[in-house]
Short mmCIF file of N, CA and C in Angstrom, two decimals:
data_model
loop_
_atom_site.label_atom_id
_atom_site.label_comp_id
_atom_site.label_asym_id
_atom_site.label_seq_id
_atom_site.Cartn_x
_atom_site.Cartn_y
_atom_site.Cartn_z
N MET A 1 -16.71 -2.58 -3.15
CA MET A 1 -16.15 -0.98 -3.25
C MET A 1 -15.40 -0.60 -4.33
N ASP A 2 -15.83 0.40 -5.06
CA ASP A 2 -14.61 0.85 -6.11
C ASP A 2 -13.47 1.70 -5.99
N LYS A 3 -12.50 1.80 -6.67
CA LYS A 3 -11.25 2.50 -6.30
C LYS A 3 -11.36 3.95 -5.70
N THR A 4 -12.92 4.65 -6.04
CA THR A 4 -12.74 6.28 -5.31
C THR A 4 -13.03 5.86 -4.10
N LYS A 5 -13.91 5.04 -3.50
CA LYS A 5 -14.08 4.93 -1.95
C LYS A 5 -12.24 4.00 -1.50
N LEU A 6 -11.96 3.33 -1.89
CA LEU A 6 -11.17 2.69 -1.66
C LEU A 6 -10.05 3.79 -1.14
N LYS A 7 -9.42 4.27 -2.04
CA LYS A 7 -8.28 5.38 -2.07
C LYS A 7 -8.66 6.41 -0.73
N LYS A 8 -9.93 7.07 -0.67
CA LYS A 8 -10.72 8.04 0.41
C LYS A 8 -10.20 7.23 1.76
N LEU A 9 -10.47 6.08 1.79
CA LEU A 9 -10.76 5.07 2.85
C LEU A 9 -9.23 4.64 2.86
N LEU A 10 -8.50 4.87 2.38
CA LEU A 10 -6.55 5.01 2.75
C LEU A 10 -6.25 6.10 2.79
N LYS A 11 -6.89 7.36 3.10
CA LYS A 11 -6.50 9.13 3.35
C LYS A 11 -5.76 8.41 4.94
N PRO A 12 -5.94 7.76 5.98
CA PRO A 12 -5.53 8.10 7.41
C PRO A 12 -4.42 7.36 7.07
N PHE A 13 -4.33 6.40 6.21
CA PHE A 13 -2.91 5.71 6.38
C PHE A 13 -2.14 6.55 5.76
N GLN A 14 -1.85 7.45 4.45
CA GLN A 14 -1.08 8.20 3.93
C GLN A 14 -1.01 9.64 5.07
N ILE A 15 -2.41 9.60 5.56
CA ILE A 15 -1.69 11.00 7.27
C ILE A 15 -1.05 9.85 8.23
N LYS A 16 -1.19 8.61 8.75
CA LYS A 16 -0.26 8.05 9.42
C LYS A 16 1.19 7.70 8.65
N CYS A 17 1.76 7.86 7.52
CA CYS A 17 2.87 7.25 6.70
C CYS A 17 3.77 8.40 7.65
N ALA A 18 2.80 9.78 6.94
CA ALA A 18 3.64 11.56 6.78
C ALA A 18 3.85 11.39 8.56
N GLU A 19 3.16 11.32 9.91
CA GLU A 19 3.37 11.57 10.83
C GLU A 19 4.67 10.71 11.22
N LYS A 20 4.56 9.55 10.77
CA LYS A 20 5.45 9.44 11.34
C LYS A 20 6.91 9.05 10.48
N GLY A 21 6.85 10.10 9.61
CA GLY A 21 8.27 10.53 9.09
C GLY A 21 8.73 10.20 7.93
N LYS A 22 7.40 9.00 6.99
CA LYS A 22 7.89 8.44 6.05
C LYS A 22 6.41 8.92 4.49
N PRO A 23 6.55 9.79 4.47
CA PRO A 23 5.47 10.54 3.98
C PRO A 23 5.19 9.74 2.51
N LEU A 24 3.69 9.59 2.24
CA LEU A 24 4.29 9.30 0.60
C LEU A 24 3.97 10.00 -0.35
N VAL A 25 4.68 10.29 -1.39
CA VAL A 25 4.79 11.33 -2.58
C VAL A 25 3.07 11.39 -3.42
N ASN A 26 2.87 9.59 -3.27
CA ASN A 26 1.76 9.43 -4.11
C ASN A 26 0.94 7.67 -3.76
N LEU A 27 -0.17 8.02 -4.09
CA LEU A 27 -0.80 6.90 -4.04
C LEU A 27 -1.94 6.13 -5.50
N CYS A 28 -1.30 4.81 -6.04
CA CYS A 28 -2.60 5.20 -6.85
C CYS A 28 -3.08 3.40 -6.59
N ILE A 29 -4.34 3.14 -7.47
CA ILE A 29 -4.82 2.07 -7.18
C ILE A 29 -5.13 1.28 -8.82
N ASP A 30 -5.46 0.57 -8.51
CA ASP A 30 -5.27 -0.32 -9.95
C ASP A 30 -5.95 -1.33 -10.15
N ASP A 31 -6.97 -2.56 -10.39
CA ASP A 31 -7.67 -3.32 -10.19
C ASP A 31 -6.61 -4.38 -10.41
N ALA A 32 -6.57 -5.52 -9.42
CA ALA A 32 -6.04 -6.74 -9.48
C ALA A 32 -6.05 -6.60 -10.65
N TYR A 33 -7.25 -7.64 -10.88
CA TYR A 33 -7.73 -8.11 -12.10
C TYR A 33 -8.79 -7.12 -13.56
N PRO A 34 -8.14 -6.42 -13.77
CA PRO A 34 -9.00 -5.64 -14.72
C PRO A 34 -9.92 -5.66 -15.61
N GLY A 35 -11.20 -5.17 -15.63
CA GLY A 35 -12.46 -5.22 -16.04
C GLY A 35 -13.32 -6.02 -14.13
N ASP A 36 -13.12 -6.85 -13.79
CA ASP A 36 -13.47 -7.21 -12.51
C ASP A 36 -13.00 -6.14 -11.73
N ILE A 37 -14.88 -5.23 -11.19
CA ILE A 37 -14.70 -4.02 -10.32
C ILE A 37 -14.96 -5.29 -8.68
N SER A 38 -15.56 -6.88 -8.24
CA SER A 38 -15.57 -7.32 -7.48
C SER A 38 -14.34 -7.86 -7.11
N THR A 39 -12.91 -7.34 -7.15
CA THR A 39 -12.42 -8.36 -6.44
C THR A 39 -11.12 -7.37 -6.45
N SER A 40 -10.56 -7.42 -5.82
CA SER A 40 -8.97 -6.70 -4.86
C SER A 40 -8.71 -6.10 -5.89
N TYR A 41 -8.25 -4.97 -5.44
CA TYR A 41 -7.76 -4.02 -5.95
C TYR A 41 -5.49 -3.95 -5.57
N ILE A 42 -4.89 -3.76 -6.33
CA ILE A 42 -3.14 -3.32 -6.12
C ILE A 42 -3.28 -2.15 -5.78
N VAL A 43 -2.95 -1.72 -4.44
CA VAL A 43 -2.26 -0.13 -3.67
C VAL A 43 -0.44 0.13 -4.60
N GLN A 44 -0.78 1.07 -4.99
CA GLN A 44 0.76 1.77 -5.57
C GLN A 44 1.51 2.62 -5.11
N VAL A 45 1.98 2.90 -4.31
CA VAL A 45 2.49 3.94 -3.45
C VAL A 45 4.03 4.26 -3.87
N LYS A 46 4.39 6.09 -3.85
CA LYS A 46 5.76 6.49 -4.39
C LYS A 46 6.18 7.28 -3.15
N ALA A 47 6.96 6.98 -3.14
CA ALA A 47 7.95 7.50 -1.83
C ALA A 47 9.44 7.76 -1.80
N ASN A 48 9.83 8.52 -1.23
CA ASN A 48 11.56 8.91 -1.95
C ASN A 48 12.31 8.73 -0.84
N TRP A 49 11.59 7.93 0.72
CA TRP A 49 12.48 7.31 1.00
C TRP A 49 12.77 5.91 1.22
N ILE A 50 12.41 5.72 0.00
CA ILE A 50 12.04 3.80 -0.47
C ILE A 50 13.60 3.93 -0.87
N ASP A 51 13.84 4.97 -1.51
CA ASP A 51 15.46 4.78 -1.86
C ASP A 51 16.95 4.21 -0.98
N GLN A 52 16.63 4.48 0.71
CA GLN A 52 17.43 4.16 1.44
C GLN A 52 16.82 3.23 2.53
N THR A 53 15.55 2.45 1.58
CA THR A 53 15.18 1.45 3.14
C THR A 53 15.61 -0.08 1.69
N ASP A 54 15.13 -0.92 2.66
CA ASP A 54 15.15 -2.42 2.26
C ASP A 54 14.03 -2.73 1.91
N CYS A 55 13.27 -3.55 0.81
CA CYS A 55 12.59 -3.86 1.01
C CYS A 55 11.42 -4.44 1.82
N SER A 56 11.85 -5.34 2.56
CA SER A 56 11.19 -6.07 3.83
C SER A 56 10.64 -4.96 4.88
N GLU A 57 12.02 -4.15 5.51
CA GLU A 57 11.95 -3.34 6.07
C GLU A 57 10.76 -2.06 4.99
N ALA A 58 10.47 -1.85 4.22
CA ALA A 58 9.80 -1.06 3.44
C ALA A 58 8.06 -1.30 3.92
N ILE A 59 8.42 -2.69 3.16
CA ILE A 59 7.32 -4.02 3.48
C ILE A 59 6.26 -3.63 4.53
N ASP A 60 6.54 -3.95 5.85
CA ASP A 60 6.71 -4.12 6.94
C ASP A 60 5.90 -3.04 7.84
N PHE A 61 6.65 -1.70 7.68
CA PHE A 61 6.35 -0.32 7.44
C PHE A 61 5.18 -0.31 7.05
N LEU A 62 4.16 -0.36 5.77
CA LEU A 62 3.58 -0.09 5.23
C LEU A 62 2.39 -0.81 5.80
N PHE A 63 2.88 -2.40 6.29
CA PHE A 63 1.73 -3.30 6.57
C PHE A 63 1.30 -3.27 7.78
N ASP A 64 2.27 -2.59 8.95
CA ASP A 64 1.51 -2.49 10.17
C ASP A 64 0.73 -0.70 10.61
N ILE A 65 1.29 0.11 9.19
CA ILE A 65 0.39 1.12 8.71
C ILE A 65 -0.41 1.21 8.68
N LEU A 66 -1.52 -0.15 7.58
CA LEU A 66 -2.24 -0.10 7.31
C LEU A 66 -2.92 -1.16 7.56
N TRP A 67 -2.23 -1.92 9.11
CA TRP A 67 -3.10 -2.60 10.08
C TRP A 67 -3.24 -1.42 11.08
N GLU A 68 -2.75 -0.40 10.84
CA GLU A 68 -3.50 0.30 12.26
C GLU A 68 -4.30 1.43 11.89
N THR A 69 -4.52 1.85 11.05
CA THR A 69 -5.36 2.22 10.43
C THR A 69 -6.81 2.70 9.28
N THR A 70 -6.14 0.89 8.52
CA THR A 70 -7.64 0.67 8.26
C THR A 70 -8.74 -0.98 8.67
N SER A 71 -9.88 -0.35 8.06
CA SER A 71 -10.82 -2.03 8.67
C SER A 71 -10.31 -3.31 8.28
N GLU A 72 -10.92 -4.16 8.21
CA GLU A 72 -10.58 -5.58 7.56
C GLU A 72 -11.23 -5.53 6.43
N GLU A 73 -12.54 -4.96 6.35
CA GLU A 73 -13.27 -4.94 5.12
C GLU A 73 -12.24 -4.14 3.67
N VAL A 74 -11.51 -3.35 4.74
CA VAL A 74 -10.30 -2.14 3.64
C VAL A 74 -9.12 -3.53 3.07
N ARG A 75 -8.82 -3.65 4.20
CA ARG A 75 -7.80 -4.78 3.80
C ARG A 75 -8.23 -6.10 3.00
N LYS A 76 -8.94 -5.99 3.40
CA LYS A 76 -9.55 -7.29 2.20
C LYS A 76 -9.92 -7.36 0.64
N LYS A 77 -9.59 -5.87 0.19
CA LYS A 77 -9.72 -5.37 -1.27
C LYS A 77 -8.71 -4.90 -1.59
N ILE A 78 -7.11 -5.17 -0.77
CA ILE A 78 -5.95 -4.77 -1.35
C ILE A 78 -5.41 -6.49 -1.63
N PHE A 79 -5.28 -6.64 -2.77
CA PHE A 79 -4.54 -7.75 -3.15
C PHE A 79 -3.00 -8.33 -2.84
N SER A 80 -2.48 -6.33 -3.46
CA SER A 80 -1.11 -6.27 -3.05
C SER A 80 -0.92 -4.74 -2.86
N ILE A 81 0.24 -4.83 -2.48
CA ILE A 81 1.10 -3.24 -2.47
C ILE A 81 2.02 -3.35 -3.38
N ASN A 82 2.31 -2.45 -3.84
CA ASN A 82 3.72 -1.94 -4.55
C ASN A 82 4.32 -1.22 -4.51
N VAL A 83 5.45 -1.31 -4.10
CA VAL A 83 6.38 -0.07 -3.13
C VAL A 83 7.70 0.25 -5.05
N LEU A 84 7.11 1.82 -5.06
CA LEU A 84 7.66 2.60 -5.97
C LEU A 84 8.78 3.64 -5.58
N ASP A 85 9.79 3.53 -5.95
CA ASP A 85 11.20 4.51 -5.36
C ASP A 85 10.89 5.95 -6.38
N SER A 86 11.42 6.65 -5.68
CA SER A 86 11.87 8.50 -6.10
C SER A 86 11.55 8.53 -7.77
N ARG A 87 12.25 7.54 -8.45
CA ARG A 87 12.29 7.13 -9.78
C ARG A 87 10.73 6.80 -10.28
N ALA A 88 10.05 6.75 -9.44
CA ALA A 88 9.12 5.66 -9.95
C ALA A 88 9.04 4.27 -10.76
N GLU A 89 10.33 4.02 -9.93
CA GLU A 89 10.74 2.74 -10.54
C GLU A 89 10.18 1.80 -9.76
N LEU A 90 9.52 0.23 -9.98
CA LEU A 90 9.67 -0.60 -8.55
C LEU A 90 10.39 -1.26 -8.06
N HIS A 91 10.24 -1.09 -6.65
CA HIS A 91 11.26 -0.99 -5.28
C HIS A 91 10.93 -2.59 -4.69
N CYS A 92 9.46 -3.00 -5.01
CA CYS A 92 9.31 -3.75 -4.47
C CYS A 92 7.81 -4.53 -4.84
N SER A 93 7.27 -5.70 -4.60
CA SER A 93 5.77 -5.64 -4.06
C SER A 93 5.46 -6.74 -3.25
N SER A 94 4.72 -6.43 -2.11
CA SER A 94 4.34 -7.50 -1.31
C SER A 94 4.21 -8.72 -1.88
N LEU A 95 3.95 -9.07 -3.15
CA LEU A 95 3.79 -10.36 -3.28
C LEU A 95 5.15 -11.19 -3.69
N GLU A 96 6.04 -9.50 -3.42
CA GLU A 96 7.82 -10.60 -3.02
C GLU A 96 7.58 -11.58 -1.83
N SER A 97 6.98 -10.74 -0.70
CA SER A 97 7.31 -10.62 0.78
C SER A 97 6.14 -10.81 1.36
N VAL A 98 5.63 -12.51 1.20
CA VAL A 98 4.38 -12.90 1.51
C VAL A 98 4.45 -13.33 2.92
N SER A 99 5.87 -14.00 3.67
CA SER A 99 5.88 -14.32 4.88
C SER A 99 6.19 -13.17 5.73
N LEU A 100 6.21 -12.07 5.44
CA LEU A 100 5.99 -11.04 6.26
C LEU A 100 4.62 -9.94 6.11
N VAL A 101 3.98 -10.85 5.81
CA VAL A 101 2.80 -10.56 6.10
C VAL A 101 1.63 -10.64 7.00
N LYS A 102 1.55 -10.02 7.70
CA LYS A 102 0.46 -10.54 9.12
C LYS A 102 -0.69 -10.94 8.51
N VAL A 103 -0.83 -11.85 9.78
CA VAL A 103 -2.28 -12.67 9.40
C VAL A 103 -2.53 -12.63 10.88
#
């Protein structure tokens, strides 16, 4: 699965975030291992609501919506989620909150 296809399959995720009152300003996809498209990706989301949200709450919300709106195949292609605040600075990463990931 390439970045273009993954981004298209994450559209319902973006829509549901907005419906829940927490829209994403931007969603980017980067290679987890640059040059190796057979592996997973890093999903980077930017949202203004992040500024007033604790890291674990943001990750919980995003993972809940991700699980609600995507297939297992899509989730397997996501290595981590990086959460950027309104200044486009890293607020937190799902790698920092591994214990919060639902199995």
